[in-house]
PDB file of C-alpha atoms and ligand atoms in Angstrom:
ATOM      1  CA  MET V   1     -11.893-116.804 147.292  1.00 84.00           C
ATOM      2  CA  THR V   2     -12.577-113.477 145.536  1.00 90.00           C
ATOM      3  CA  VAL V   3      -9.070-112.053 145.618  1.00 93.00           C
ATOM      4  CA  LYS V   4      -7.603-111.426 142.152  1.00 95.00           C
ATOM      5  CA  ILE V   5      -3.926-112.151 141.647  1.00 97.00           C
ATOM      6  CA  LYS V   6      -2.275-110.236 138.801  1.00 97.00           C
ATOM      7  CA  GLY V   7       1.339-111.277 139.108  1.00 97.00           C
ATOM      8  CA  PHE V   8       3.485-114.085 140.506  1.00 97.00           C
ATOM      9  CA  ILE V   9       7.217-114.617 140.927  1.00 98.00           C
ATOM     10  CA  GLU V  10       7.956-118.184 141.900  1.00 97.00           C
ATOM     11  CA  ASN V  11      11.155-117.547 143.809  1.00 96.00           C
ATOM     12  CA  SER V  12      13.247-114.651 145.015  1.00 97.00           C
ATOM     13  CA  LEU V  13      16.368-114.665 147.183  1.00 96.00           C
ATOM     14  CA  ILE V  14      16.472-110.907 147.656  1.00 94.00           C
ATOM     15  CA  GLU V  15      12.886-109.743 148.241  1.00 96.00           C
ATOM     16  CA  TRP V  16      12.856-110.651 151.955  1.00 97.00           C
ATOM     17  CA  PRO V  17      16.495-110.826 153.085  1.00 93.00           C
ATOM     18  CA  GLY V  18      17.270-114.163 154.718  1.00 95.00           C
ATOM     19  CA  ASN V  19      14.236-115.886 153.178  1.00 98.00           C
ATOM     20  CA  ILE V  20      13.548-117.650 149.888  1.00 98.00           C
ATOM     21  CA  VAL V  21      10.088-116.462 148.920  1.00 98.00           C
ATOM     22  CA  SER V  22       7.420-116.446 146.270  1.00 98.00           C
ATOM     23  CA  ILE V  23       5.917-113.041 145.486  1.00 98.00           C
ATOM     24  CA  ILE V  24       2.246-112.407 144.761  1.00 98.00           C
ATOM     25  CA  PHE V  25       1.013-109.142 143.228  1.00 98.00           C
ATOM     26  CA  LEU V  26      -2.487-107.803 143.914  1.00 98.00           C
ATOM     27  CA  PRO V  27      -4.132-105.037 141.849  1.00 97.00           C
ATOM     28  CA  HIS V  28      -5.500-101.564 142.699  1.00 96.00           C
ATOM     29  CA  CYS V  29      -4.180 -98.870 144.990  1.00 96.00           C
ATOM     30  CA  ASN V  30      -5.782 -95.984 146.869  1.00 96.00           C
ATOM     31  CA  MET V  31      -2.708 -93.810 146.292  1.00 96.00           C
ATOM     32  CA  ARG V  32      -1.245 -92.365 143.093  1.00 96.00           C
ATOM     33  CA  CYS V  33       2.405 -91.763 143.909  1.00 97.00           C
ATOM     34  CA  PRO V  34       3.788 -90.104 140.746  1.00 97.00           C
ATOM     35  CA  TYR V  35       6.974 -92.196 140.871  1.00 97.00           C
ATOM     36  CA  CYS V  36       5.144 -95.525 141.291  1.00 96.00           C
ATOM     37  CA  HIS V  37       6.581 -98.336 139.144  1.00 95.00           C
ATOM     38  CA  ALA V  38       3.537-100.609 139.533  1.00 95.00           C
ATOM     39  CA  THR V  39       1.727 -98.619 136.851  1.00 94.00           C
ATOM     40  CA  HIS V  40      -0.135-101.578 135.353  1.00 94.00           C
ATOM     41  CA  LEU V  41      -1.396-102.702 138.780  1.00 96.00           C
ATOM     42  CA  VAL V  42      -2.511 -99.208 139.752  1.00 96.00           C
ATOM     43  CA  ARG V  43      -3.799 -97.670 136.533  1.00 93.00           C
ATOM     44  CA  GLU V  44      -5.432-100.471 134.544  1.00 91.00           C
ATOM     45  CA  PRO V  45      -5.570-103.504 136.812  1.00 94.00           C
ATOM     46  CA  ASN V  46      -8.737-104.896 135.264  1.00 93.00           C
ATOM     47  CA  GLU V  47      -7.010-105.152 131.901  1.00 94.00           C
ATOM     48  CA  LEU V  48      -4.467-107.557 133.335  1.00 95.00           C
ATOM     49  CA  GLU V  49      -5.306-111.220 133.215  1.00 96.00           C
ATOM     50  CA  SER V  50      -5.852-112.801 136.615  1.00 96.00           C
ATOM     51  CA  ILE V  51      -3.837-115.860 137.539  1.00 97.00           C
ATOM     52  CA  PRO V  52      -6.024-118.578 139.075  1.00 97.00           C
ATOM     53  CA  VAL V  53      -5.500-118.627 142.828  1.00 96.00           C
ATOM     54  CA  THR V  54      -5.493-122.419 142.876  1.00 96.00           C
ATOM     55  CA  SER V  55      -2.631-122.627 140.368  1.00 97.00           C
ATOM     56  CA  ILE V  56      -0.533-120.375 142.596  1.00 97.00           C
ATOM     57  CA  THR V  57      -1.351-122.121 145.871  1.00 97.00           C
ATOM     58  CA  LYS V  58      -0.619-125.460 144.189  1.00 97.00           C
ATOM     59  CA  LYS V  59       2.757-124.260 142.869  1.00 98.00           C
ATOM     60  CA  ILE V  60       3.705-122.872 146.281  1.00 98.00           C
ATOM     61  CA  ALA V  61       2.690-126.142 147.977  1.00 98.00           C
ATOM     62  CA  GLN V  62       4.864-128.055 145.482  1.00 98.00           C
ATOM     63  CA  ASN V  63       7.832-125.809 146.375  1.00 98.00           C
ATOM     64  CA  ARG V  64       7.262-126.070 150.114  1.00 96.00           C
ATOM     65  CA  ASP V  65      10.473-128.037 150.725  1.00 96.00           C
ATOM     66  CA  TRP V  66      12.724-125.136 149.794  1.00 97.00           C
ATOM     67  CA  LEU V  67      10.473-122.088 150.245  1.00 98.00           C
ATOM     68  CA  ASP V  68      10.604-120.063 153.467  1.00 98.00           C
ATOM     69  CA  GLY V  69       7.708-117.772 152.811  1.00 98.00           C
ATOM     70  CA  VAL V  70       5.446-115.685 150.645  1.00 98.00           C
ATOM     71  CA  VAL V  71       5.416-111.932 150.106  1.00 98.00           C
ATOM     72  CA  ILE V  72       2.072-110.381 149.169  1.00 98.00           C
ATOM     73  CA  THR V  73       2.478-107.000 147.545  1.00 98.00           C
ATOM     74  CA  GLY V  74       0.681-104.729 145.105  1.00 94.00           C
ATOM     75  CA  GLY V  75      -0.936-102.351 144.546  1.00 94.00           C
ATOM     76  CA  GLU V  76      -2.318-102.100 148.040  1.00 97.00           C
ATOM     77  CA  VAL V  77      -2.852-105.439 149.754  1.00 98.00           C
ATOM     78  CA  THR V  78      -5.170-104.175 152.511  1.00 97.00           C
ATOM     79  CA  LEU V  79      -7.867-103.079 150.040  1.00 96.00           C
ATOM     80  CA  HIS V  80      -8.832-106.654 149.221  1.00 95.00           C
ATOM     81  CA  HIS V  81     -11.284-109.040 150.810  1.00 91.00           C
ATOM     82  CA  ASP V  82     -10.225-112.629 151.312  1.00 94.00           C
ATOM     83  CA  VAL V  83      -6.490-111.894 151.550  1.00 97.00           C
ATOM     84  CA  ASP V  84      -6.762-113.457 155.012  1.00 97.00           C
ATOM     85  CA  LEU V  85      -8.007-116.689 153.423  1.00 97.00           C
ATOM     86  CA  LEU V  86      -5.127-116.626 150.957  1.00 97.00           C
ATOM     87  CA  ILE V  87      -2.648-116.059 153.774  1.00 98.00           C
ATOM     88  CA  SER V  88      -4.193-118.893 155.787  1.00 97.00           C
ATOM     89  CA  THR V  89      -3.448-121.375 153.008  1.00 97.00           C
ATOM     90  CA  PHE V  90       0.232-120.430 153.235  1.00 98.00           C
ATOM     91  CA  LYS V  91       0.289-120.510 157.041  1.00 98.00           C
ATOM     92  CA  GLU V  92      -1.194-124.008 156.926  1.00 97.00           C
ATOM     93  CA  LEU V  93       1.835-124.998 154.836  1.00 97.00           C
ATOM     94  CA  GLY V  94       4.083-123.621 157.591  1.00 97.00           C
ATOM     95  CA  LEU V  95       5.299-120.712 155.465  1.00 98.00           C
ATOM     96  CA  ARG V  96       6.186-117.253 156.710  1.00 98.00           C
ATOM     97  CA  VAL V  97       4.123-114.397 155.260  1.00 98.00           C
ATOM     98  CA  ARG V  98       4.996-110.750 154.699  1.00 98.00           C
ATOM     99  CA  ILE V  99       2.608-108.101 153.435  1.00 98.00           C
ATOM    100  CA  ASP V 100       3.630-104.803 151.871  1.00 98.00           C
ATOM    101  CA  THR V 101       1.362-101.849 152.578  1.00 98.00           C
ATOM    102  CA  ASN V 102       1.061 -98.080 152.327  1.00 97.00           C
ATOM    103  CA  GLY V 103      -0.425 -98.027 155.833  1.00 98.00           C
ATOM    104  CA  THR V 104      -3.787 -96.471 154.953  1.00 97.00           C
ATOM    105  CA  ASN V 105      -5.844 -99.270 156.548  1.00 97.00           C
ATOM    106  CA  PRO V 106      -4.518 -99.749 160.076  1.00 98.00           C
ATOM    107  CA  HIS V 107      -7.545-101.844 161.119  1.00 98.00           C
ATOM    108  CA  VAL V 108      -6.671-104.470 158.482  1.00 98.00           C
ATOM    109  CA  ILE V 109      -3.015-104.600 159.483  1.00 98.00           C
ATOM    110  CA  ASP V 110      -4.043-104.844 163.136  1.00 98.00           C
ATOM    111  CA  ASP V 111      -6.492-107.648 162.356  1.00 98.00           C
ATOM    112  CA  TYR V 112      -3.813-109.670 160.539  1.00 98.00           C
ATOM    113  CA  ILE V 113      -1.336-109.154 163.375  1.00 98.00           C
ATOM    114  CA  GLN V 114      -3.856-110.051 166.094  1.00 98.00           C
ATOM    115  CA  ARG V 115      -4.826-113.243 164.269  1.00 98.00           C
ATOM    116  CA  GLY V 116      -1.198-114.273 163.827  1.00 97.00           C
ATOM    117  CA  LEU V 117      -1.559-114.280 160.046  1.00 98.00           C
ATOM    118  CA  ILE V 118       1.553-112.310 159.197  1.00 98.00           C
ATOM    119  CA  ASP V 119       5.169-112.655 160.248  1.00 98.00           C
ATOM    120  CA  CYS V 120       6.393-109.402 158.779  1.00 98.00           C
ATOM    121  CA  VAL V 121       5.061-106.065 157.506  1.00 98.00           C
ATOM    122  CA  ALA V 122       6.874-103.731 155.135  1.00 98.00           C
ATOM    123  CA  MET V 123       5.239-100.295 155.233  1.00 98.00           C
ATOM    124  CA  ASP V 124       5.937 -97.355 152.957  1.00 98.00           C
ATOM    125  CA  ILE V 125       6.154 -93.981 154.633  1.00 98.00           C
ATOM    126  CA  LYS V 126       5.763 -91.518 151.805  1.00 98.00           C
ATOM    127  CA  ALA V 127       6.575 -88.249 153.511  1.00 98.00           C
ATOM    128  CA  PRO V 128       6.761 -86.433 156.845  1.00 98.00           C
ATOM    129  CA  LEU V 129       3.487 -86.923 158.704  1.00 97.00           C
ATOM    130  CA  LEU V 130       1.854 -83.690 157.571  1.00 96.00           C
ATOM    131  CA  GLU V 131      -1.439 -83.870 155.682  1.00 94.00           C
ATOM    132  CA  GLU V 132      -0.524 -81.584 152.776  1.00 94.00           C
ATOM    133  CA  LYS V 133       2.968 -82.948 152.299  1.00 95.00           C
ATOM    134  CA  TYR V 134       1.726 -86.516 152.413  1.00 96.00           C
ATOM    135  CA  ARG V 135      -1.002 -85.766 149.894  1.00 95.00           C
ATOM    136  CA  ASP V 136       1.571 -84.271 147.494  1.00 94.00           C
ATOM    137  CA  VAL V 137       3.668 -87.418 147.484  1.00 96.00           C
ATOM    138  CA  ALA V 138       0.779 -89.906 147.610  1.00 96.00           C
ATOM    139  CA  GLY V 139      -0.913 -88.172 144.682  1.00 91.00           C
ATOM    140  CA  GLY V 140      -4.222 -87.485 146.411  1.00 85.00           C
ATOM    141  CA  PHE V 141      -6.237 -87.746 149.588  1.00 76.00           C
ATOM    142  CA  CYS V 142      -4.627 -89.436 152.510  1.00 84.00           C
ATOM    143  CA  ASN V 143      -5.530 -89.504 156.192  1.00 94.00           C
ATOM    144  CA  VAL V 144      -2.223 -89.047 157.984  1.00 97.00           C
ATOM    145  CA  ARG V 145      -3.826 -90.128 161.290  1.00 97.00           C
ATOM    146  CA  ASP V 146      -4.280 -93.593 159.748  1.00 97.00           C
ATOM    147  CA  ILE V 147      -0.632 -93.644 158.682  1.00 98.00           C
ATOM    148  CA  GLU V 148       0.382 -92.759 162.245  1.00 98.00           C
ATOM    149  CA  LYS V 149      -1.859 -95.490 163.647  1.00 98.00           C
ATOM    150  CA  SER V 150      -0.306 -98.067 161.339  1.00 98.00           C
ATOM    151  CA  ILE V 151       3.201 -97.001 162.357  1.00 98.00           C
ATOM    152  CA  ARG V 152       2.399 -97.319 166.066  1.00 98.00           C
ATOM    153  CA  LEU V 153       0.655-100.670 165.867  1.00 98.00           C
ATOM    154  CA  ILE V 154       3.416-102.127 163.687  1.00 98.00           C
ATOM    155  CA  MET V 155       6.122-100.888 166.078  1.00 98.00           C
ATOM    156  CA  ASP V 156       4.203-102.346 169.040  1.00 98.00           C
ATOM    157  CA  SER V 157       3.349-105.623 167.303  1.00 98.00           C
ATOM    158  CA  GLY V 158       6.388-107.696 168.222  1.00 98.00           C
ATOM    159  CA  ILE V 159       6.610-109.078 164.679  1.00 98.00           C
ATOM    160  CA  GLU V 160       9.354-108.344 162.144  1.00 98.00           C
ATOM    161  CA  TYR V 161       8.844-105.135 160.207  1.00 98.00           C
ATOM    162  CA  GLU V 162      10.498-102.510 158.098  1.00 98.00           C
ATOM    163  CA  PHE V 163       9.563 -98.984 157.119  1.00 98.00           C
ATOM    164  CA  ARG V 164      10.566 -97.670 153.705  1.00 98.00           C
ATOM    165  CA  THR V 165      10.710 -94.352 151.937  1.00 98.00           C
ATOM    166  CA  THR V 166      11.303 -93.696 148.246  1.00 98.00           C
ATOM    167  CA  VAL V 167      13.429 -90.576 148.178  1.00 98.00           C
ATOM    168  CA  CYS V 168      12.384 -88.570 145.133  1.00 98.00           C
ATOM    169  CA  PRO V 169      13.996 -85.119 144.761  1.00 98.00           C
ATOM    170  CA  SER V 170      10.695 -83.627 143.552  1.00 97.00           C
ATOM    171  CA  PHE V 171       9.117 -84.199 146.961  1.00 97.00           C
ATOM    172  CA  LEU V 172      11.661 -84.967 149.667  1.00 98.00           C
ATOM    173  CA  ASP V 173      14.944 -83.545 150.902  1.00 98.00           C
ATOM    174  CA  GLY V 174      17.282 -84.409 153.770  1.00 98.00           C
ATOM    175  CA  ALA V 175      15.184 -82.507 156.332  1.00 98.00           C
ATOM    176  CA  ASP V 176      12.120 -84.527 155.315  1.00 98.00           C
ATOM    177  CA  ILE V 177      13.993 -87.806 155.824  1.00 98.00           C
ATOM    178  CA  VAL V 178      15.067 -86.668 159.288  1.00 98.00           C
ATOM    179  CA  SER V 179      11.464 -85.717 160.063  1.00 98.00           C
ATOM    180  CA  ILE V 180      10.240 -89.185 159.025  1.00 98.00           C
ATOM    181  CA  ALA V 181      13.030 -90.870 161.006  1.00 98.00           C
ATOM    182  CA  GLN V 182      12.041 -88.848 164.086  1.00 98.00           C
ATOM    183  CA  SER V 183       8.462 -90.054 163.740  1.00 98.00           C
ATOM    184  CA  ILE V 184       9.637 -93.693 163.776  1.00 98.00           C
ATOM    185  CA  ALA V 185      12.465 -93.178 166.288  1.00 98.00           C
ATOM    186  CA  GLY V 186      13.549 -96.442 167.880  1.00 97.00           C
ATOM    187  CA  SER V 187      12.056 -98.619 165.166  1.00 98.00           C
ATOM    188  CA  SER V 188      13.921-101.737 164.123  1.00 97.00           C
ATOM    189  CA  LYS V 189      14.531-100.982 160.444  1.00 97.00           C
ATOM    190  CA  TYR V 190      14.207 -98.063 158.043  1.00 98.00           C
ATOM    191  CA  ILE V 191      15.107 -98.442 154.369  1.00 98.00           C
ATOM    192  CA  LEU V 192      15.667 -95.544 151.979  1.00 98.00           C
ATOM    193  CA  GLN V 193      14.961 -96.406 148.366  1.00 97.00           C
ATOM    194  CA  ALA V 194      16.462 -94.345 145.573  1.00 96.00           C
ATOM    195  CA  PHE V 195      13.936 -92.874 143.151  1.00 96.00           C
ATOM    196  CA  ARG V 196      14.353 -94.384 139.652  1.00 95.00           C
ATOM    197  CA  PRO V 197      13.105 -92.343 136.679  1.00 96.00           C
ATOM    198  CA  ASN V 198      11.679 -95.175 134.608  1.00 94.00           C
ATOM    199  CA  ASN V 199       8.207 -96.596 134.045  1.00 92.00           C
ATOM    200  CA  CYS V 200       6.640 -94.052 136.419  1.00 96.00           C
ATOM    201  CA  LEU V 201       2.924 -93.455 136.888  1.00 96.00           C
ATOM    202  CA  ASP V 202       3.449 -89.777 136.056  1.00 96.00           C
ATOM    203  CA  ASP V 203       5.538 -89.232 132.915  1.00 95.00           C
ATOM    204  CA  SER V 204       6.900 -85.925 134.219  1.00 95.00           C
ATOM    205  CA  MET V 205       8.910 -87.994 136.719  1.00 96.00           C
ATOM    206  CA  LEU V 206      11.031 -89.333 133.872  1.00 95.00           C
ATOM    207  CA  ASN V 207      12.921 -86.023 133.734  1.00 95.00           C
ATOM    208  CA  VAL V 208      13.725 -85.902 137.438  1.00 97.00           C
ATOM    209  CA  VAL V 209      17.378 -86.506 138.281  1.00 97.00           C
ATOM    210  CA  PRO V 210      17.689 -88.926 141.229  1.00 97.00           C
ATOM    211  CA  TYR V 211      19.786 -88.191 144.268  1.00 98.00           C
ATOM    212  CA  SER V 212      23.342 -89.506 144.011  1.00 97.00           C
ATOM    213  CA  GLU V 213      24.568 -92.479 146.036  1.00 96.00           C
ATOM    214  CA  VAL V 214      26.561 -90.068 148.183  1.00 97.00           C
ATOM    215  CA  GLU V 215      23.489 -87.940 148.870  1.00 98.00           C
ATOM    216  CA  MET V 216      21.413 -91.022 149.729  1.00 98.00           C
ATOM    217  CA  ALA V 217      24.145 -92.263 152.087  1.00 97.00           C
ATOM    218  CA  GLY V 218      24.153 -88.835 153.737  1.00 98.00           C
ATOM    219  CA  PHE V 219      20.386 -89.022 154.310  1.00 98.00           C
ATOM    220  CA  ALA V 220      20.759 -92.475 155.857  1.00 98.00           C
ATOM    221  CA  LYS V 221      23.517 -91.249 158.143  1.00 98.00           C
ATOM    222  CA  GLU V 222      21.316 -88.439 159.464  1.00 98.00           C
ATOM    223  CA  ALA V 223      18.350 -90.794 159.880  1.00 98.00           C
ATOM    224  CA  GLN V 224      20.539 -93.229 161.855  1.00 98.00           C
ATOM    225  CA  LYS V 225      20.488 -90.709 164.722  1.00 98.00           C
ATOM    226  CA  PHE V 226      16.855 -91.811 165.240  1.00 98.00           C
ATOM    227  CA  VAL V 227      16.716 -95.271 163.677  1.00 98.00           C
ATOM    228  CA  LYS V 228      20.041 -97.048 164.132  1.00 96.00           C
ATOM    229  CA  ASN V 229      19.244 -99.672 161.509  1.00 97.00           C
ATOM    230  CA  CYS V 230      18.682 -97.283 158.605  1.00 98.00           C
ATOM    231  CA  PHE V 231      20.138 -98.188 155.209  1.00 96.00           C
ATOM    232  CA  VAL V 232      19.911 -97.264 151.591  1.00 97.00           C
ATOM    233  CA  ARG V 233      18.228-100.198 149.763  1.00 91.00           C
ATOM    234  CA  GLY V 234      20.954-102.649 148.752  1.00 79.00           C
ATOM    235  CA  GLU V 235      23.249-101.791 151.642  1.00 66.00           C
ATOM    236  CA  GLU V 236      21.357-104.060 154.051  1.00 57.00           C
ATOM    237  CA  MET V 237      22.266-107.053 151.874  1.00 53.00           C
ATOM    238  CA  LYS V 238      25.956-106.187 152.265  1.00 53.00           C
ATOM    239  CA  VAL V 239      25.524-106.115 156.044  1.00 50.00           C
ATOM    240  CA  LEU V 240      23.660-109.430 155.992  1.00 48.00           C
ATOM    241  CA  SER V 241      26.265-111.139 153.804  1.00 47.00           C
ATOM    242  CA  SER V 242      29.105-109.883 156.009  1.00 48.00           C
ATOM    243  CA  ASN V 243      27.401-111.765 158.867  1.00 45.00           C
ATOM    244  CA  TRP V 244      27.094-115.030 156.935  1.00 44.00           C
TER     245      TRP V 244
HETATM  246  S1  SF4 P 301       3.980 -96.617 145.028  1.00 85.41           S
HETATM  247 FE1  SF4 P 301       2.106 -95.512 145.659  1.00 85.41          FE
HETATM  248  S2  SF4 P 301       0.651 -95.769 143.958  1.00 85.41           S
HETATM  249 FE2  SF4 P 301       2.274 -97.308 143.702  1.00 85.41          FE
HETATM  250  S3  SF4 P 301       1.500 -99.143 144.703  1.00 85.41           S
HETATM  251 FE3  SF4 P 301       2.732 -98.067 146.219  1.00 85.41          FE
HETATM  252  S4  SF4 P 301       1.297 -96.736 147.342  1.00 85.41           S
HETATM  253 FE4  SF4 P 301       0.268 -97.426 145.451  1.00 85.41          FE
END
């Protein structure tokens, strides 16, 4: 297996609400979002030591009795060969698998869905689906048609999914959030993540003042007109726990 693993969290109760999961981090990304917190995975991934795949699969197999699943994140997961083989080892253990993606490789996402490899997809939507706007937020070239394709195939897939947007005041305002929500109208879940000015890919982001909680809640309320299940990150846990 050629896939390089650069980070591993053995267990998390909050990463995939309702599931106890291990988290695997893969290197490299084809975007350069200025606010990205995965700086080490994106900027200098080859300088990070790789964790042997076998040590991780062994640890996960040992924890099988209490683990529900595995989240594979990055970086950008769909850039890598052999991720399907990695996923297959977890599926053979009866674990659920979620991948996180920026949606730039719809054919890979489609392949994983068609082969029944993944149980959930979490896809970032960086901006309204306009080439120039998307490029601003993603920090470079991006084919918005591919983003649209990924959105459609995920919404039509029948598997669990969520869309997410990091709401950074330098790039997005309330009208942009409404525009994104319109483009995913009727989807099952849309999460707004507050921008955090720390450890960002672009140092100039450190001086940007995030939106307030009240402003974020206002964006979510507007987006709920198109996606009923739209929350600010953290709020969905409160809803879940009120149902327990
Ligand atoms: S935030 Fe942007 S640059 Fe960072 S991993 Fe995600 S898509 Fe890549």
